[in-house]
Coordinates of C-alpha atoms and ligand atoms in Angstrom, one line a residue:
M1 CA 53.4 131.4 204.0
Q2 CA 51.8 128.3 205.9
H3 CA 50.6 129.1 209.3
Q4 CA 52.9 127.6 212.1
Q5 CA 50.5 125.6 214.2
K6 CA 51.0 126.5 217.8
I7 CA 49.4 125.5 221.3
L8 CA 49.3 128.5 223.7
I9 CA 50.0 128.0 227.3
L10 CA 48.7 130.6 229.4
D11 CA 50.9 131.0 232.5
F12 CA 49.3 131.2 236.1
G13 CA 52.8 131.1 237.7
S14 CA 53.4 127.3 238.1
Q15 CA 57.0 126.3 238.5
Y16 CA 56.2 123.7 235.8
T17 CA 54.9 125.9 233.0
Q18 CA 58.4 125.8 231.0
L19 CA 58.0 122.2 231.3
I20 CA 54.7 122.1 229.6
A21 CA 56.2 124.1 226.6
R22 CA 59.2 121.6 226.6
R23 CA 56.8 118.4 226.5
I24 CA 54.8 119.7 223.6
R25 CA 57.8 120.9 221.5
E26 CA 59.5 117.4 222.2
S27 CA 56.4 116.1 220.4
K28 CA 57.4 118.2 217.6
V29 CA 54.4 120.8 218.0
Y30 CA 55.3 124.4 218.5
S31 CA 54.1 125.9 221.9
E32 CA 54.3 129.5 223.4
I33 CA 53.9 130.4 226.9
Q34 CA 52.2 133.8 227.5
P35 CA 50.9 135.6 230.8
H36 CA 47.5 134.5 232.0
N37 CA 46.1 137.9 231.1
Y38 CA 47.3 137.7 227.4
P39 CA 44.6 139.7 225.6
L40 CA 41.9 138.0 223.6
S41 CA 42.6 140.1 220.7
K42 CA 46.0 138.4 220.4
I43 CA 44.7 135.0 221.2
K44 CA 42.3 135.3 218.1
A45 CA 45.2 136.7 216.0
D46 CA 47.6 133.9 217.1
R47 CA 45.0 131.1 216.1
P48 CA 46.4 128.6 218.5
H49 CA 45.2 124.9 217.6
G50 CA 44.7 124.3 221.7
I51 CA 45.1 126.3 224.7
I52 CA 46.6 125.1 228.0
L53 CA 45.9 126.7 231.4
S54 CA 49.1 126.1 233.5
G55 CA 49.1 125.2 237.2
G56 CA 49.7 128.2 239.7
P57 CA 50.6 128.7 243.3
M58 CA 47.4 130.5 244.3
S59 CA 43.8 129.4 245.2
V60 CA 41.0 130.3 243.0
Y61 CA 39.3 131.8 245.7
D62 CA 42.3 134.2 246.8
N63 CA 42.0 137.8 246.4
N64 CA 43.6 139.0 243.1
S65 CA 44.1 135.4 242.1
P66 CA 45.0 135.3 238.3
T67 CA 42.5 134.6 235.6
M68 CA 41.9 135.0 232.1
S69 CA 39.4 136.3 229.7
D70 CA 36.1 134.1 230.0
E71 CA 35.5 134.4 226.3
I72 CA 38.3 131.9 225.4
F73 CA 35.7 129.3 226.3
E74 CA 33.6 130.6 223.3
L75 CA 36.3 130.3 220.7
G76 CA 35.9 126.6 219.9
I77 CA 39.5 125.8 220.6
P78 CA 40.2 122.7 222.8
I79 CA 41.2 123.9 226.3
L80 CA 43.2 121.8 228.9
G81 CA 43.4 123.0 232.4
L82 CA 46.1 121.7 234.7
C83 CA 45.9 121.7 238.4
Y84 CA 45.0 125.4 239.1
G85 CA 43.9 125.7 235.4
L86 CA 41.4 122.9 236.2
Q87 CA 40.1 124.6 239.2
L88 CA 39.7 127.7 237.2
I89 CA 37.5 125.9 234.5
A90 CA 35.6 124.5 237.6
K91 CA 34.9 127.7 239.1
K92 CA 33.9 129.4 235.7
F93 CA 31.4 126.8 235.1
N94 CA 30.0 127.1 238.6
G95 CA 31.6 124.1 240.1
I96 CA 32.8 124.2 243.7
V97 CA 36.6 124.1 244.4
E98 CA 37.5 123.7 248.0
P99 CA 40.6 123.4 250.2
A100 CA 41.6 119.6 250.6
N101 CA 41.8 118.1 254.0
D102 CA 44.8 116.2 252.8
R103 CA 46.9 118.1 250.5
E104 CA 48.5 115.9 247.8
Y105 CA 52.1 116.4 247.1
G106 CA 54.2 113.8 245.1
K107 CA 52.9 110.6 243.5
A108 CA 49.5 109.3 243.6
N109 CA 47.6 106.3 242.1
I110 CA 45.0 107.3 239.7
E111 CA 42.1 105.2 238.5
I112 CA 40.3 106.0 235.0
I113 CA 36.7 105.7 235.5
S114 CA 35.2 106.8 232.3
D115 CA 36.3 106.7 228.5
D116 CA 37.9 109.9 227.5
V117 CA 40.1 110.8 224.4
L118 CA 42.8 112.2 226.8
F119 CA 43.2 108.6 228.2
N120 CA 43.6 106.7 225.2
G121 CA 46.4 104.1 225.4
V122 CA 46.5 104.7 229.1
D123 CA 46.5 102.0 231.7
N124 CA 43.3 102.2 234.0
N125 CA 45.6 102.4 236.9
S126 CA 48.8 104.3 236.9
I127 CA 51.0 106.9 238.8
V128 CA 50.7 110.6 238.5
W129 CA 52.3 113.6 239.9
M130 CA 50.2 115.8 242.2
S131 CA 51.0 119.3 243.9
H132 CA 47.8 121.1 244.9
G133 CA 45.9 122.3 248.0
D134 CA 42.6 122.8 246.7
Y135 CA 40.4 120.1 244.9
V136 CA 37.2 120.2 243.0
N137 CA 34.4 119.1 245.3
N138 CA 31.3 119.8 242.9
L139 CA 31.4 119.0 239.2
P140 CA 29.9 121.8 237.1
K141 CA 27.0 121.0 235.1
D142 CA 27.5 119.0 231.8
F143 CA 30.9 118.0 232.9
I144 CA 31.8 114.3 233.5
V145 CA 34.5 113.0 236.1
T146 CA 37.1 110.8 234.0
S147 CA 39.5 109.8 236.9
R148 CA 39.9 109.8 240.6
T149 CA 42.5 109.4 243.1
K150 CA 42.1 108.5 247.0
N151 CA 42.2 112.3 247.9
S152 CA 40.7 113.8 244.7
P153 CA 37.3 112.0 243.6
I154 CA 37.4 114.4 240.8
C155 CA 40.9 114.1 239.4
S156 CA 40.2 114.9 235.8
F157 CA 36.9 116.0 233.9
G158 CA 35.8 116.8 230.4
Y159 CA 33.0 118.6 228.6
T160 CA 33.4 116.9 225.1
E161 CA 30.9 119.3 223.1
K162 CA 32.9 122.4 224.4
K163 CA 36.2 120.7 224.0
L164 CA 37.1 121.5 227.8
Y165 CA 39.3 119.2 229.7
G166 CA 41.0 119.3 233.2
L167 CA 43.5 117.5 235.0
Q168 CA 44.3 117.8 238.7
F169 CA 47.8 116.2 238.3
H170 CA 50.7 117.4 236.1
P171 CA 51.1 115.3 233.2
E172 CA 54.2 117.5 232.1
V173 CA 56.2 116.0 235.1
A174 CA 58.4 112.8 234.1
H175 CA 57.0 110.9 237.3
T176 CA 53.4 110.9 235.7
Q177 CA 53.8 107.6 233.9
F178 CA 51.6 108.3 231.0
G179 CA 52.0 112.0 230.9
K180 CA 53.6 112.1 227.4
K181 CA 50.8 109.8 226.0
I182 CA 48.3 112.2 227.7
I183 CA 49.7 115.4 226.4
E184 CA 49.9 113.8 222.9
N185 CA 46.3 112.8 223.1
F186 CA 45.6 116.2 223.6
L187 CA 47.8 117.5 220.7
F188 CA 46.9 115.0 218.2
D189 CA 43.6 113.8 218.9
L190 CA 41.8 116.8 220.4
C191 CA 43.6 119.7 218.8
N192 CA 44.4 117.9 215.5
C193 CA 48.0 119.3 215.4
N194 CA 50.7 118.2 212.9
Q195 CA 54.2 117.4 214.0
D196 CA 55.6 120.4 212.1
W197 CA 57.7 122.0 214.9
S198 CA 61.4 121.4 213.8
P199 CA 64.6 123.6 213.7
K200 CA 64.1 123.8 210.0
N201 CA 60.5 124.9 210.2
F202 CA 61.3 127.3 212.8
I203 CA 64.1 128.9 210.7
K204 CA 61.7 129.2 207.6
S205 CA 58.9 130.8 209.5
S206 CA 61.2 133.3 211.4
I207 CA 62.8 134.4 208.2
N208 CA 59.4 135.3 207.0
E209 CA 58.4 137.1 210.1
I210 CA 61.8 138.9 210.1
K211 CA 61.4 140.1 206.7
D212 CA 57.9 141.2 207.2
K213 CA 59.0 143.4 210.2
V214 CA 62.2 144.8 209.0
K215 CA 61.1 145.6 205.5
D216 CA 64.1 147.9 204.2
K217 CA 65.4 149.0 207.4
K218 CA 68.7 148.1 209.1
V219 CA 69.3 145.9 211.9
I220 CA 72.3 146.0 214.2
C221 CA 73.7 143.3 216.4
A222 CA 76.3 143.2 219.0
L223 CA 78.2 140.0 218.1
S224 CA 80.3 139.0 221.0
G225 CA 80.7 135.4 219.9
G226 CA 78.4 134.0 222.4
V227 CA 76.0 131.1 221.2
D228 CA 72.9 132.7 221.3
S229 CA 73.8 136.0 219.5
S230 CA 75.9 134.3 217.1
V231 CA 72.9 132.0 216.1
A232 CA 70.6 135.2 216.1
A233 CA 73.2 136.9 213.8
V234 CA 73.3 134.1 211.4
L235 CA 69.5 133.5 211.3
M236 CA 68.9 137.4 210.6
N237 CA 71.8 137.3 208.0
R238 CA 69.7 134.6 206.3
A239 CA 66.5 136.7 206.3
I240 CA 67.9 140.1 205.5
G241 CA 71.5 139.9 204.2
N242 CA 73.6 143.0 204.5
Q243 CA 70.7 144.8 206.0
L244 CA 72.0 143.4 209.1
I245 CA 75.1 145.3 210.6
C246 CA 77.2 143.4 213.3
I247 CA 79.5 145.2 215.4
H248 CA 82.1 143.3 217.4
V249 CA 83.8 145.1 220.1
D250 CA 87.1 143.6 221.2
T251 CA 87.3 144.6 224.9
G252 CA 90.6 143.2 225.5
L253 CA 88.9 141.2 227.9
M254 CA 88.2 138.2 225.7
R255 CA 89.9 134.7 226.0
K256 CA 93.2 133.8 223.9
N257 CA 92.6 134.6 220.2
E258 CA 88.9 134.5 220.7
S259 CA 88.3 137.9 218.9
S260 CA 90.2 137.1 215.8
E261 CA 88.7 133.6 215.7
I262 CA 85.2 135.0 216.0
I263 CA 85.9 137.6 213.0
N264 CA 87.6 135.1 210.9
M265 CA 84.8 132.5 211.3
F266 CA 82.0 135.0 210.5
Q267 CA 83.6 136.6 207.8
S268 CA 84.7 133.6 206.0
N269 CA 81.9 131.3 206.3
Y270 CA 79.0 133.6 206.5
K271 CA 79.9 136.7 204.7
L272 CA 78.5 138.9 207.5
H273 CA 78.5 142.7 207.2
L274 CA 80.6 142.7 210.1
I275 CA 82.6 145.7 211.9
S276 CA 85.3 144.9 214.4
V277 CA 86.3 147.6 216.8
D278 CA 89.6 147.3 218.9
A279 CA 88.6 149.1 222.0
S280 CA 91.1 147.2 224.4
S281 CA 93.1 150.1 225.4
M282 CA 90.0 152.3 226.2
F283 CA 88.7 149.3 228.4
L284 CA 92.1 148.9 230.3
E285 CA 92.5 152.8 230.6
K286 CA 89.0 153.0 232.2
L287 CA 89.7 149.9 234.4
K288 CA 92.9 151.3 235.7
N289 CA 93.1 150.9 239.7
V290 CA 89.8 149.6 239.8
S291 CA 89.5 146.5 241.9
D292 CA 85.8 146.7 243.3
P293 CA 83.9 143.9 241.2
E294 CA 80.6 145.9 240.8
L295 CA 82.6 148.9 239.6
K296 CA 84.3 147.0 237.0
R297 CA 81.0 145.6 235.8
K298 CA 79.5 149.1 235.6
I299 CA 82.5 150.5 233.8
I300 CA 82.5 147.8 231.3
G301 CA 78.6 147.9 230.7
T302 CA 78.7 151.8 230.2
T303 CA 82.1 151.7 228.1
F304 CA 80.4 149.0 225.9
I305 CA 77.4 151.0 225.1
E306 CA 79.4 154.1 224.3
I307 CA 81.3 152.5 221.9
F308 CA 78.6 150.4 220.3
E309 CA 76.3 153.5 220.1
N310 CA 79.4 155.6 218.3
E311 CA 79.7 152.8 215.7
A312 CA 76.2 152.3 215.1
N313 CA 75.5 156.0 214.7
K314 CA 77.6 155.9 211.7
F315 CA 74.6 154.2 209.8
S316 CA 71.5 155.7 209.0
N317 CA 68.2 153.9 208.7
V318 CA 68.8 151.7 211.7
D319 CA 65.4 150.7 213.4
F320 CA 66.3 147.6 215.1
L321 CA 68.6 145.8 217.4
V322 CA 68.6 141.9 217.5
Q323 CA 69.2 140.0 220.7
G324 CA 69.7 136.4 221.4
T325 CA 67.5 136.4 224.5
L326 CA 66.2 133.0 225.5
Y327 CA 63.0 132.1 227.4
P328 CA 64.9 131.4 230.6
D329 CA 66.5 134.9 230.5
V330 CA 63.0 136.5 230.0
I331 CA 61.6 134.3 233.0
E332 CA 64.6 135.2 235.1
S333 CA 64.4 138.7 234.5
V334 CA 60.5 138.9 235.5
S335 CA 61.2 136.9 238.5
V336 CA 64.4 138.6 239.7
K337 CA 63.1 142.0 239.6
G338 CA 61.2 143.0 242.6
E339 CA 62.5 142.5 246.1
S340 CA 65.4 140.3 245.7
A341 CA 68.9 141.7 246.0
T342 CA 71.3 142.4 243.2
I343 CA 74.0 140.0 243.5
K344 CA 75.9 140.9 240.3
T345 CA 75.1 143.4 237.8
H346 CA 75.0 141.3 234.7
H347 CA 76.4 143.2 231.6
N348 CA 74.7 142.6 228.4
V349 CA 73.5 145.0 226.0
G350 CA 70.4 145.6 228.1
G351 CA 70.7 149.5 228.2
L352 CA 71.1 149.7 224.5
P353 CA 67.4 149.7 223.0
E354 CA 66.1 152.7 225.2
K355 CA 69.2 154.7 224.8
M356 CA 69.3 154.4 221.2
K357 CA 65.5 154.4 220.6
L358 CA 65.7 150.9 218.8
K359 CA 63.0 148.4 218.5
L360 CA 64.1 144.8 219.5
I361 CA 64.0 141.7 217.7
E362 CA 64.3 138.5 219.7
P363 CA 63.9 135.4 217.6
F364 CA 64.7 132.9 220.3
R365 CA 62.6 134.6 223.2
E366 CA 60.3 131.5 223.5
L367 CA 63.1 128.9 223.1
F368 CA 65.4 126.9 225.4
K369 CA 69.3 126.8 224.8
D370 CA 69.4 123.3 223.4
E371 CA 66.8 124.4 221.0
V372 CA 68.9 127.3 219.9
R373 CA 71.8 124.9 219.5
E374 CA 69.8 122.7 217.1
I375 CA 68.7 125.8 215.1
G376 CA 72.5 126.8 215.0
K377 CA 73.5 123.4 213.9
D378 CA 70.9 123.6 211.0
L379 CA 72.3 127.1 210.0
G380 CA 75.4 125.4 209.7
L381 CA 77.3 126.5 212.9
S382 CA 80.0 123.9 214.1
D383 CA 79.2 121.6 216.9
N384 CA 82.5 122.9 218.7
F385 CA 81.2 126.3 218.5
L386 CA 77.7 125.6 219.6
K387 CA 78.9 123.6 222.6
R388 CA 81.2 126.4 223.9
H389 CA 80.8 127.0 227.8
P390 CA 79.2 130.3 228.7
F391 CA 81.2 133.4 229.0
P392 CA 80.1 136.4 231.3
G393 CA 79.8 139.8 229.5
P394 CA 82.5 141.6 231.6
G395 CA 84.9 138.9 230.4
L396 CA 88.4 138.2 232.0
A397 CA 88.1 141.6 234.1
V398 CA 86.1 139.5 236.6
R399 CA 88.7 136.6 236.6
V400 CA 91.6 138.9 237.2
L401 CA 90.6 139.7 240.8
G402 CA 92.0 143.0 241.8
D403 CA 93.6 145.4 239.3
V404 CA 93.0 144.5 235.9
T405 CA 96.2 145.0 233.6
K406 CA 97.3 143.8 230.3
E407 CA 100.2 141.8 231.7
R408 CA 97.7 140.1 234.3
L409 CA 95.2 139.5 231.6
D410 CA 97.7 137.8 229.2
L411 CA 98.9 135.5 232.3
L412 CA 95.4 134.5 232.8
R413 CA 94.7 133.9 229.0
D414 CA 97.8 131.7 228.6
A415 CA 96.8 129.4 231.6
D416 CA 93.0 129.3 230.8
D417 CA 93.9 128.3 227.2
L418 CA 96.0 125.2 228.6
F419 CA 93.1 124.4 231.0
I420 CA 90.5 124.5 228.3
K421 CA 92.6 122.5 225.7
E422 CA 93.3 119.8 228.4
L423 CA 89.6 119.5 229.0
I424 CA 88.9 119.0 225.4
S425 CA 91.7 116.7 224.6
S426 CA 90.8 114.5 227.8
G427 CA 87.1 114.2 226.5
I428 CA 85.5 115.8 229.5
Y429 CA 84.8 119.5 228.2
D430 CA 81.2 118.6 227.2
N431 CA 80.6 117.0 230.8
I432 CA 81.3 120.5 232.4
W433 CA 78.8 123.3 232.4
Q434 CA 81.5 126.1 232.7
A435 CA 85.4 125.7 233.2
F436 CA 88.0 128.7 233.5
A437 CA 90.8 130.0 235.4
V438 CA 91.0 132.8 237.9
L439 CA 94.1 135.0 238.6
L440 CA 94.0 135.6 242.3
P441 CA 95.7 138.9 243.8
V442 CA 98.0 136.7 245.9
Q443 CA 101.7 135.9 245.7
T444 CA 103.1 132.9 247.2
V445 CA 106.5 131.5 247.7
G446 CA 107.8 128.5 245.6
V447 CA 110.9 126.9 244.6
M448 CA 112.0 126.4 240.8
G449 CA 115.3 124.5 240.2
D450 CA 117.4 126.1 242.9
S451 CA 115.7 129.4 243.1
R452 CA 113.2 130.9 245.2
T453 CA 110.1 132.3 243.4
Y454 CA 107.5 134.6 244.6
E455 CA 104.8 134.6 242.2
N456 CA 101.0 134.4 241.5
V457 CA 98.3 131.9 242.5
L458 CA 95.8 130.6 240.0
A459 CA 92.5 129.0 240.9
L460 CA 90.8 126.5 238.5
R461 CA 87.0 126.3 238.6
A462 CA 84.8 123.8 236.6
V463 CA 81.1 123.2 237.6
T464 CA 78.2 121.1 236.5
S465 CA 74.8 122.9 236.2
T466 CA 71.7 123.0 234.0
D467 CA 71.0 126.7 234.0
G468 CA 73.7 128.4 235.8
M469 CA 71.2 129.1 238.8
T470 CA 72.7 126.4 240.8
A471 CA 76.1 124.6 240.5
D472 CA 78.3 121.8 241.9
W473 CA 82.1 121.7 241.4
F474 CA 83.2 119.0 238.9
K475 CA 84.8 116.0 240.5
F476 CA 88.0 115.7 238.3
D477 CA 90.2 112.8 239.1
Y478 CA 93.5 113.4 240.6
D479 CA 95.5 112.5 237.6
F480 CA 93.9 115.2 235.5
L481 CA 94.4 117.8 238.4
E482 CA 98.0 116.7 238.8
N483 CA 98.8 116.9 235.1
I484 CA 97.1 120.4 234.6
S485 CA 98.8 121.9 237.5
N486 CA 102.1 120.7 236.3
K487 CA 101.5 121.9 232.8
I488 CA 100.5 125.3 233.8
I489 CA 103.2 125.8 236.4
R490 CA 105.8 124.6 233.9
S491 CA 104.6 126.7 230.9
V492 CA 103.2 129.9 232.2
R493 CA 105.8 132.1 233.8
G494 CA 104.4 134.1 236.7
I495 CA 102.4 131.3 238.2
N496 CA 103.7 129.0 240.7
R497 CA 100.9 127.5 242.5
I498 CA 97.4 126.2 241.5
V499 CA 94.4 125.6 243.8
Y500 CA 91.0 124.2 242.8
D501 CA 87.8 125.6 243.7
I502 CA 85.6 123.1 245.8
S503 CA 82.5 125.4 246.4
S504 CA 79.0 125.0 245.0
K505 CA 76.4 127.6 244.2
P506 CA 74.9 128.6 246.5
P507 CA 76.5 129.7 248.6
S508 CA 79.3 130.7 246.3
T509 CA 78.5 131.9 242.7
I510 CA 80.2 130.7 239.6
E511 CA 82.3 133.6 238.8
W512 CA 84.6 134.9 241.6
E513 CA 83.6 138.5 241.2
Ligands
XMP601 P1 77.2 133.5 238.8 O1 78.6 134.0 238.9 O2 76.3 134.8 239.0 O3 77.2 133.4 237.3 O4 77.0 132.2 239.6 C1 76.1 132.6 236.6 C2 76.3 132.4 235.2 O5 76.1 133.7 234.6 C3 77.4 134.2 234.1 N1 77.7 135.6 234.2 C4 77.2 136.4 233.2 N2 76.8 136.4 232.0 N3 76.8 138.5 232.0 C5 76.5 137.6 231.3 O6 76.0 137.7 230.2 C6 77.3 138.9 233.2 O7 77.7 139.9 233.5 C7 77.7 137.8 233.8 N4 78.1 137.4 235.1 C8 78.1 136.2 235.3 C9 78.5 133.2 234.4 O8 79.5 133.2 233.8 C10 77.6 131.9 234.9 O9 77.6 131.2 233.5

C-alpha cells in the first residue's frame, strides 16, 4: 500500500489548532493533530512530510510550559512553528523571547523583508492575524528575519539549511490575507506533498489499516442510525464484510418509524450482518415513574449497555468495538474533563469497551463532521441520510418531559414527524442545525368546535449552530409557524397548544432535559 502522506501538527493548546488541520486538508493534504509530547518513536514511525508546532496560551518561560522532543530538529523534516511554536524554536536555538510591551491581538500589517519560500506569491505588504503576548527579541544564530510588523520586528524567520521556519502570526485564521498561500507554500514547496487527501483515498487507506488490525477477529458496532456510526459501519463492512456484527437496539425512544427504516436501509443496501433487538418494553418498564432528567439518562445508559453486552456475548472471537468518534468529540471530552460541572450526562456507548474488554476502532478520530459526510457520500449513503439533524442518545425520553409512557411517546412522535416533514417540504431543513418537538407535562384549556378541551402543550425547538456548543434559535417566518401550529393541533389528538422556544444556548441548552 502506498504510504498516506501526512503533515503532523503538534498541539500546544491553541484555540486554532483544529483550524490548522482543516486548512491543510482543504488543500488536499492529510494532516493529523497529536499532543505536543507525542513520542519521537511514533513521529519516526509516522514518517510525516512536515511538522507544524501550533500556537498555545502559555509563555515559553512559564514553569511547566509544554514542549516537545528536541530531536525532531534532527529528523531533516521541514518544521513550521506558529506563534508559540515560533517562540519555542527561537528558545531551543538560543534566541531570546520576551514579553511584549504592546501585546498584539487582531489584525496587523506585515512587511516582508527578505526572500523566503514561505512568502512566494505573497504581497510585500499585507494583513495578518496576531494573538500573542511574547515576541522574539533576539534571533538565534543562523536564522534570518523574513518579515516584520510594527510591534514584532522579528515576525517570521527561517533557517533554510535545517528547514526550520517560524511565523509569529496565524496563517490558519481567515483574516490573514495570504494565509492559504503561505500554508500551501509550506506544504508543496517545502514539504513536497502531493494533493492526495480525498475521501476516496481515505477510504482506501483505512480499509487496509482496518484489515491489518482486525485480521480474522470479529468487530461489533452499535448501529443507532446516527450519521457517524452509520458511516463507520459501512466503512468497516467494506473492509471486513461479515466479520462486522452490527447490533441495533430499538429503545422505543426513537422517532416515528426510525428503527424500521434504519434496519431496512442497511439490510437491503449494504447487506450488513445486522441484529436488531426490540427492547422497547424493557426501557419503558425501567423508566416508569421516573421524571428526573439525569436519572432517565443514567437508566437508559446502563440498560443499553446491558442489552448490547448480552447480544454481543452470543458471539465468540469478538475483540473490537467500532465507534464513530469525531475529532471534536475527542477534544471536547479532553477539555470537558477536569473541573467543569456535569451539565448533562451524555449517553453513548462510552462504558462499553472497558466493561467488555474490547479494543476500540475509531476510524474518524481525526476527522470533522463534514469530512465524515463526504466519506459517507463516497460510500454510497444518500444525501438525505447524511444531512439528518443530530439526535441525542437517550432519544425521545428527554423530549417527553416528566413521566415517559408509550402514549406520550406516540403523541410526540406524530407531532415531531409533522414538524420535520414541514421543514423538509419548505426547503429549510438544511438551514437548521437541529429541530424537534418537546412534549410538556402541562395541560391547558382550549376550545375545539363547541367543546372545551384540556390537553397537552407541545413546544417546538429549532436552532442554528456549528457544533452544538452554542446555539441560536431559528427565525422562522410567521406564516411557517402559523401553518405548522394549525397542522399539529388539527391532526394530533391530545395537543391543543403549541409554543415556540426562543432561547439561545447559553444560557439554555438545546435539549430541554
Ligand atoms: P445540549 O442539550 O447539551 O445538547 O445543548 C447539545 C447537543 O448534544 C445532543 N445531545 C446528546 N447527544 N448523547 C448524544 O449523543 C446525549 O446524551 C445527548 N444529549 C444531548 C443534543 O441533541 C445537541 O445536539
